[in-house]
PDB file of C-alpha atoms in Angstrom:
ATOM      1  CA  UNK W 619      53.727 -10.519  15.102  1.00  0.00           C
ATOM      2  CA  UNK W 620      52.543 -13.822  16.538  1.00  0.00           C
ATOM      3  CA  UNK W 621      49.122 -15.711  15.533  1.00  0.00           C
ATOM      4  CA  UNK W 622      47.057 -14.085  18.267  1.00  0.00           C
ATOM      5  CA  UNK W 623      48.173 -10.916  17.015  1.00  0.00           C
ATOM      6  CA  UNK W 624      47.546 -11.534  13.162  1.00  0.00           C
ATOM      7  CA  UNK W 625      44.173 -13.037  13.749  1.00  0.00           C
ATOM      8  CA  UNK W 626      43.086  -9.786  16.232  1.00  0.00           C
ATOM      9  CA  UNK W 627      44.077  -7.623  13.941  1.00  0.00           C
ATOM     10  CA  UNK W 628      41.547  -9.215  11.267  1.00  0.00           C
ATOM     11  CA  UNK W 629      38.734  -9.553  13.457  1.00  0.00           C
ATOM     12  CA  UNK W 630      39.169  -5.976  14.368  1.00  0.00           C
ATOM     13  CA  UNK W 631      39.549  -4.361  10.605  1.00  0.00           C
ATOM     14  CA  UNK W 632      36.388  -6.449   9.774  1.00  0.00           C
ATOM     15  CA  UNK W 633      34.426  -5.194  12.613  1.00  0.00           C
ATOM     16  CA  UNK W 634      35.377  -1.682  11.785  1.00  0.00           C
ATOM     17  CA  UNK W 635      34.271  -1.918   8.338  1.00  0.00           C
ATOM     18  CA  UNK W 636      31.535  -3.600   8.987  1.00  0.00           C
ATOM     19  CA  UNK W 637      30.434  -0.664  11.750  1.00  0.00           C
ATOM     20  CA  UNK W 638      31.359   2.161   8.744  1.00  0.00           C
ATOM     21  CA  UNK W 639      28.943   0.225   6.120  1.00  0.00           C
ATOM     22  CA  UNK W 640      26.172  -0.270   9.392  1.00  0.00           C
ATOM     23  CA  UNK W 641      26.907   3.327  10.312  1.00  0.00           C
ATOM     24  CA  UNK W 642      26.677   4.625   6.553  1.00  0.00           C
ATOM     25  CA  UNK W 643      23.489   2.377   6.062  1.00  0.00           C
ATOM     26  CA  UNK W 644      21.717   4.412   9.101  1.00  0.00           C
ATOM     27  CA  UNK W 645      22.419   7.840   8.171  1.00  0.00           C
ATOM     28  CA  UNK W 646      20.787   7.021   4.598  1.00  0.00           C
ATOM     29  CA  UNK W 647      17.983   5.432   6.526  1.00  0.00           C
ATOM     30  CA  UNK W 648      18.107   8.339   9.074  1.00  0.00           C
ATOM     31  CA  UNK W 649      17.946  10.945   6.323  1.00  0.00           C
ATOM     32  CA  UNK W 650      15.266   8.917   4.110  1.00  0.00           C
ATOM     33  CA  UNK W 651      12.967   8.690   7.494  1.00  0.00           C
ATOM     34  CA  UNK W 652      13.722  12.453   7.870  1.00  0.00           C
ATOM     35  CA  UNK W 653      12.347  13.410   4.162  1.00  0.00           C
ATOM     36  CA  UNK W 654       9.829  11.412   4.795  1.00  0.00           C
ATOM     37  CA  UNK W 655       8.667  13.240   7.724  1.00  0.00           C
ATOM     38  CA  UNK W 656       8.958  16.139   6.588  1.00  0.00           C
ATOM     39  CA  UNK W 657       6.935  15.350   3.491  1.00  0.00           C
ATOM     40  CA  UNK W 658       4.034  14.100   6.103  1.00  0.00           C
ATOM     41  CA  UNK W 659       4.843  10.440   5.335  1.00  0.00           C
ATOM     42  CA  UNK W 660       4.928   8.551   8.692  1.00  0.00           C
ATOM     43  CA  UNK W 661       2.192   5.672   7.707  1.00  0.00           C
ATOM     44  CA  UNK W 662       3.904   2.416   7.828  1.00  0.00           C
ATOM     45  CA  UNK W 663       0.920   0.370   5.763  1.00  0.00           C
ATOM     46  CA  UNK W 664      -2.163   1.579   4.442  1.00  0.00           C
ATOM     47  CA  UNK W 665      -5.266  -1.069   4.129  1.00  0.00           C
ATOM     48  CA  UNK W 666      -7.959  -0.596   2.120  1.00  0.00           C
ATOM     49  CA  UNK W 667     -11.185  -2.618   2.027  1.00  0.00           C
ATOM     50  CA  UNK W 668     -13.883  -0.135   1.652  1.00  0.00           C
ATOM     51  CA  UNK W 669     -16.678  -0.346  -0.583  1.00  0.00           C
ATOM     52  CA  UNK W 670     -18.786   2.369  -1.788  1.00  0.00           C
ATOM     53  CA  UNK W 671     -22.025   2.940   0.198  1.00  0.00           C
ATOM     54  CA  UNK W 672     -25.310   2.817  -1.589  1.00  0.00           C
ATOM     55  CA  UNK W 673     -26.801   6.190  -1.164  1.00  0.00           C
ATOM     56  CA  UNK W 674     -29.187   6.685   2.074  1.00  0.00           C
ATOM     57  CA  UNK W 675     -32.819   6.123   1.209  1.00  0.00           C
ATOM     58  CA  UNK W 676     -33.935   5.440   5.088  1.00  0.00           C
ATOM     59  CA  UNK W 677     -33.203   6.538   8.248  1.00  0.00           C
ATOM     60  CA  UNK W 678     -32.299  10.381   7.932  1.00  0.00           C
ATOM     61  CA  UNK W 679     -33.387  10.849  11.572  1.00  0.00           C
ATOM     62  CA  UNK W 680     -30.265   8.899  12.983  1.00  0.00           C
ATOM     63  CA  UNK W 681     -27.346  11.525  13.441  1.00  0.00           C
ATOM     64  CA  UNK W 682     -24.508   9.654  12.718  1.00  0.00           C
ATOM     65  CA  UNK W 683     -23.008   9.585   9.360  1.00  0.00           C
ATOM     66  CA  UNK W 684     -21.029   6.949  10.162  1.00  0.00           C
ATOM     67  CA  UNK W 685     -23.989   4.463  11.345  1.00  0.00           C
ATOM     68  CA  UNK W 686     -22.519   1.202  10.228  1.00  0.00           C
ATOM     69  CA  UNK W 687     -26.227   0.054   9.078  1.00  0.00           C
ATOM     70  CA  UNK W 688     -26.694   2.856   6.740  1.00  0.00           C
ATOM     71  CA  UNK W 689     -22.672   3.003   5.614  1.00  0.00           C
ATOM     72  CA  UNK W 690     -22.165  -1.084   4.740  1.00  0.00           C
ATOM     73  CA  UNK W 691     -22.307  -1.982   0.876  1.00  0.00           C
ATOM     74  CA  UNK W 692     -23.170  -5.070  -1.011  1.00  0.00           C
ATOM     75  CA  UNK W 693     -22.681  -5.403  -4.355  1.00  0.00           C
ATOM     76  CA  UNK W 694     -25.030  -4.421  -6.629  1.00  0.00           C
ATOM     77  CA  UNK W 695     -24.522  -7.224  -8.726  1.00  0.00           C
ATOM     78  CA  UNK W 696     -23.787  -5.419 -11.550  1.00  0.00           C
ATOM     79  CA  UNK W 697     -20.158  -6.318 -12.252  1.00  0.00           C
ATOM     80  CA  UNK W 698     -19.626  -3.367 -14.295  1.00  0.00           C
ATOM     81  CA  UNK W 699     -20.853  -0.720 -11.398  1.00  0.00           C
ATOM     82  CA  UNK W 700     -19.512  -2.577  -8.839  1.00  0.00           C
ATOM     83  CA  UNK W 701     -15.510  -2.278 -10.781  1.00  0.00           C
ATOM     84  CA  UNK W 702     -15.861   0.884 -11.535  1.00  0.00           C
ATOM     85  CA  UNK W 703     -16.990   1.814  -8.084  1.00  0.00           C
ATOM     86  CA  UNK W 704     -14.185  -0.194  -6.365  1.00  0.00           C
ATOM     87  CA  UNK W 705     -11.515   1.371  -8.819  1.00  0.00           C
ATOM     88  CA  UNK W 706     -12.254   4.531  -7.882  1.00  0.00           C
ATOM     89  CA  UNK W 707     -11.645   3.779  -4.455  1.00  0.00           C
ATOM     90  CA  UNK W 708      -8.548   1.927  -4.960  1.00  0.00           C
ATOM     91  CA  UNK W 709      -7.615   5.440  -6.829  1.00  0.00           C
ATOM     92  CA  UNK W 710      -8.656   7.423  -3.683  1.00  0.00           C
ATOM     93  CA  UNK W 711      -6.555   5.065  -1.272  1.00  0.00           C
ATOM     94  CA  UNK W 712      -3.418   5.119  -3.409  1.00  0.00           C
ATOM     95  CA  UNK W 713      -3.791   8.721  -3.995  1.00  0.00           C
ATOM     96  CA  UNK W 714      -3.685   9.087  -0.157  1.00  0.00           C
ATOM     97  CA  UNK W 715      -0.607   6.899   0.479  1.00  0.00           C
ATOM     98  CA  UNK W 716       1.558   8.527  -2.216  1.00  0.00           C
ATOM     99  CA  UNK W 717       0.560  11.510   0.697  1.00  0.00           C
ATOM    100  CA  UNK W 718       1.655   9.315   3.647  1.00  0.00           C
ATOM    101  CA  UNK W 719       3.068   6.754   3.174  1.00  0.00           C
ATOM    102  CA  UNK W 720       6.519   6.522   4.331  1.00  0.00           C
ATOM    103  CA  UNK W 721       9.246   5.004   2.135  1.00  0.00           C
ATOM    104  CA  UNK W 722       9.626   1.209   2.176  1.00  0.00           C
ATOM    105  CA  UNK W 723       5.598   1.257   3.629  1.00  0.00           C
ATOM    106  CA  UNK W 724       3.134  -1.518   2.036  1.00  0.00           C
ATOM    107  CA  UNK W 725      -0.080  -1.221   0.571  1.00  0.00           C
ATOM    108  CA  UNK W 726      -3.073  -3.529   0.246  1.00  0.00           C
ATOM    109  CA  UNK W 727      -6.577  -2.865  -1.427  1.00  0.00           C
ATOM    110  CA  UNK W 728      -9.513  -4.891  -1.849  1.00  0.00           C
ATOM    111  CA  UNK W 729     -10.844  -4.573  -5.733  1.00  0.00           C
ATOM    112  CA  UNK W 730     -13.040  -6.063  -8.710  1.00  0.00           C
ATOM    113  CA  UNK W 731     -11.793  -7.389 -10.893  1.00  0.00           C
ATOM    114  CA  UNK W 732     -12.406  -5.911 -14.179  1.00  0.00           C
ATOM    115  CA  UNK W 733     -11.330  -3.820 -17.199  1.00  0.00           C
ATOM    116  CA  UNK W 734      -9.402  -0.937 -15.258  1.00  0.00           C
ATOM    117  CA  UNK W 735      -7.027  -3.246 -13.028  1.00  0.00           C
ATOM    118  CA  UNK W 736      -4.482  -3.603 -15.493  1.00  0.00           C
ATOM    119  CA  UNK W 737      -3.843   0.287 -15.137  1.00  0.00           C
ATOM    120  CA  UNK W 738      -4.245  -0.424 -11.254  1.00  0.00           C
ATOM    121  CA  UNK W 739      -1.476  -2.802 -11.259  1.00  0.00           C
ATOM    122  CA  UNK W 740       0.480  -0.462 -13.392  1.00  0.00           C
ATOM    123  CA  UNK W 741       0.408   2.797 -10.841  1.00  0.00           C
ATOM    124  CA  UNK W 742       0.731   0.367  -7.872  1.00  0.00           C
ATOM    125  CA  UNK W 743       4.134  -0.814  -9.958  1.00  0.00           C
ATOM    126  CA  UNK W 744       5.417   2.264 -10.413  1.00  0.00           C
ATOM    127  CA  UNK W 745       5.076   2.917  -6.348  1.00  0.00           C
ATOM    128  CA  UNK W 746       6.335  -0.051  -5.333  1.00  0.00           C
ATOM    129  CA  UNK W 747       8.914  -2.415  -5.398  1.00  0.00           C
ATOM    130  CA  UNK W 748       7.000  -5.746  -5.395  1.00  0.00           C
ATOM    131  CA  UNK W 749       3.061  -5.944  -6.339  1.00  0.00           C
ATOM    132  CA  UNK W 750       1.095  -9.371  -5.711  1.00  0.00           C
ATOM    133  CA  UNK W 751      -2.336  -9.471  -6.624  1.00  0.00           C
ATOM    134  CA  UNK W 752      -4.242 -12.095  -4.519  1.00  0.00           C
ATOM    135  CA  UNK W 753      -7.752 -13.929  -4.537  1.00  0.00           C
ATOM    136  CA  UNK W 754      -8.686 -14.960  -0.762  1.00  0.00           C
ATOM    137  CA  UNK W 755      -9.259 -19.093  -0.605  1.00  0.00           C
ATOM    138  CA  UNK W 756     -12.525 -17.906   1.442  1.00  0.00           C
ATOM    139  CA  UNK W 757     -13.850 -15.964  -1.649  1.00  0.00           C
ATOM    140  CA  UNK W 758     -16.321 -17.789  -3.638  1.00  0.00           C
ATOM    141  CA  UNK W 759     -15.332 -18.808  -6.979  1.00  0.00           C
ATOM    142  CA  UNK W 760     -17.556 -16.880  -8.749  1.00  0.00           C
ATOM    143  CA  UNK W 761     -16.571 -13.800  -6.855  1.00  0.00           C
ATOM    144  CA  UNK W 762     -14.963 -10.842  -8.449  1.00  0.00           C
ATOM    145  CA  UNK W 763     -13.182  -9.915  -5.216  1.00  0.00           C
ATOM    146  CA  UNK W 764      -9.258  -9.907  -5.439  1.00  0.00           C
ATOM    147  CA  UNK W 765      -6.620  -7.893  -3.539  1.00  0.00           C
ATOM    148  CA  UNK W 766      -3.424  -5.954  -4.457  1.00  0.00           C
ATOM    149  CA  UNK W 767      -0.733  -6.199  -2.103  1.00  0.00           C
ATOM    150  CA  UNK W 768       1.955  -3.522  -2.655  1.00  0.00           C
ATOM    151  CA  UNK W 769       5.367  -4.025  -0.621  1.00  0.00           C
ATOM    152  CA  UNK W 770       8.118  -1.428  -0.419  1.00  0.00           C
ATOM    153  CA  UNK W 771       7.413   2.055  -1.502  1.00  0.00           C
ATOM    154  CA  UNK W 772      10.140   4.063  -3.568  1.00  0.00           C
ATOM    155  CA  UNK W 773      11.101   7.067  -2.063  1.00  0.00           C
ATOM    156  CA  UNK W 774      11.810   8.737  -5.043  1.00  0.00           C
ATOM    157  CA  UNK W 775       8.939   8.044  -7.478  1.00  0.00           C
ATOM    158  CA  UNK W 776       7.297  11.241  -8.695  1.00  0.00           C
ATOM    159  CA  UNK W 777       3.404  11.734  -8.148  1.00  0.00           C
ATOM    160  CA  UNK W 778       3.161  12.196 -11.901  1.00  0.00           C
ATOM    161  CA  UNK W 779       4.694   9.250 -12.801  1.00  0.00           C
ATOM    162  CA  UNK W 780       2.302   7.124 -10.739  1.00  0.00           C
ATOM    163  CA  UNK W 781      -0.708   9.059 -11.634  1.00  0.00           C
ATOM    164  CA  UNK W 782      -0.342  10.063 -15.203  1.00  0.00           C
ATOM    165  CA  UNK W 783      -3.465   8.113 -16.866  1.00  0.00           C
ATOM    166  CA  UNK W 784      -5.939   9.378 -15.151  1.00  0.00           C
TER     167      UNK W 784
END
């Protein structure tokens, strides 16, 4: 067998193996996306920056629920009610993406900061592979206002594991 030869034969046993480990790597992938599918997880990130509305005192003639006006928040300056509040809603969005969002999906969710984010950061851990929590240059310095941002959901993480404190 001449040089040619030998150095063919290399290239072409390395590019087989490397199309097995590409071809095993996207049936995994393939039958991951699948579950996930089936499971009603097709969501590829889920952001959340709500804040919790102040009830309506004004303006019960407009029809719209959803009247941006009567929906927006500020905070009520009481850091206390204005944690609590924003936990809750962090609970309610990662509650929702367990539901659908799709394995190796990201999560990000505006909070403040208080007592309960240490539990938070906890679920959002057990979720996900990588957890950053972040304050925004543009927020004031006295600002509670932080974000979590959750990369790479685990496809096999139980609900109960994420959610049992609360």
């Amino acid at each position: 067998m001449d040089e040619d030869s030998k150095e063919w034969s290399l290239i072409q046993s390395d590019t087989e193996h490397e199309a097995e480990g590409s071809a095993a790597q996207s049936k995994s992938a393939s039958t991951k996306k699948k579950s996930d599918n089936g499971d009603g997880r097709m969501v590829d990130i889920v952001l959340s920056d709500m804040s919790e509305p102040w009830e309506q005192t004004t303006g019960f003639w407009i029809k719209s629920l959803s009247n941006p006006y009567h929906r927006m928040m500020n905070t009520s300056g009481m850091s206390f009610r204005d944690h609590a509040g924003s936990m809750d809603l962090c609970n309610a969005a990662l509650n929702f993406s367990y539901d659908t969002l799709r394995t190796g999906g990201h999560f990000v969710c505006k909070f403040y900061q208080g007592a309960e984010e240490k539990a938070l950061e906890m679920r959002l851990k057990a979720l996900f592979a990588k957890v950053h929590r972040e304050k925004p240059e543009s927020s004031r310095s006295e600002s509670k206002e932080a974000y979590f941002v959750a990369l790479r959901r685990k496809g096999d993480t139980q609900k109960e594991d994420v959610f049992k404190d609360t």
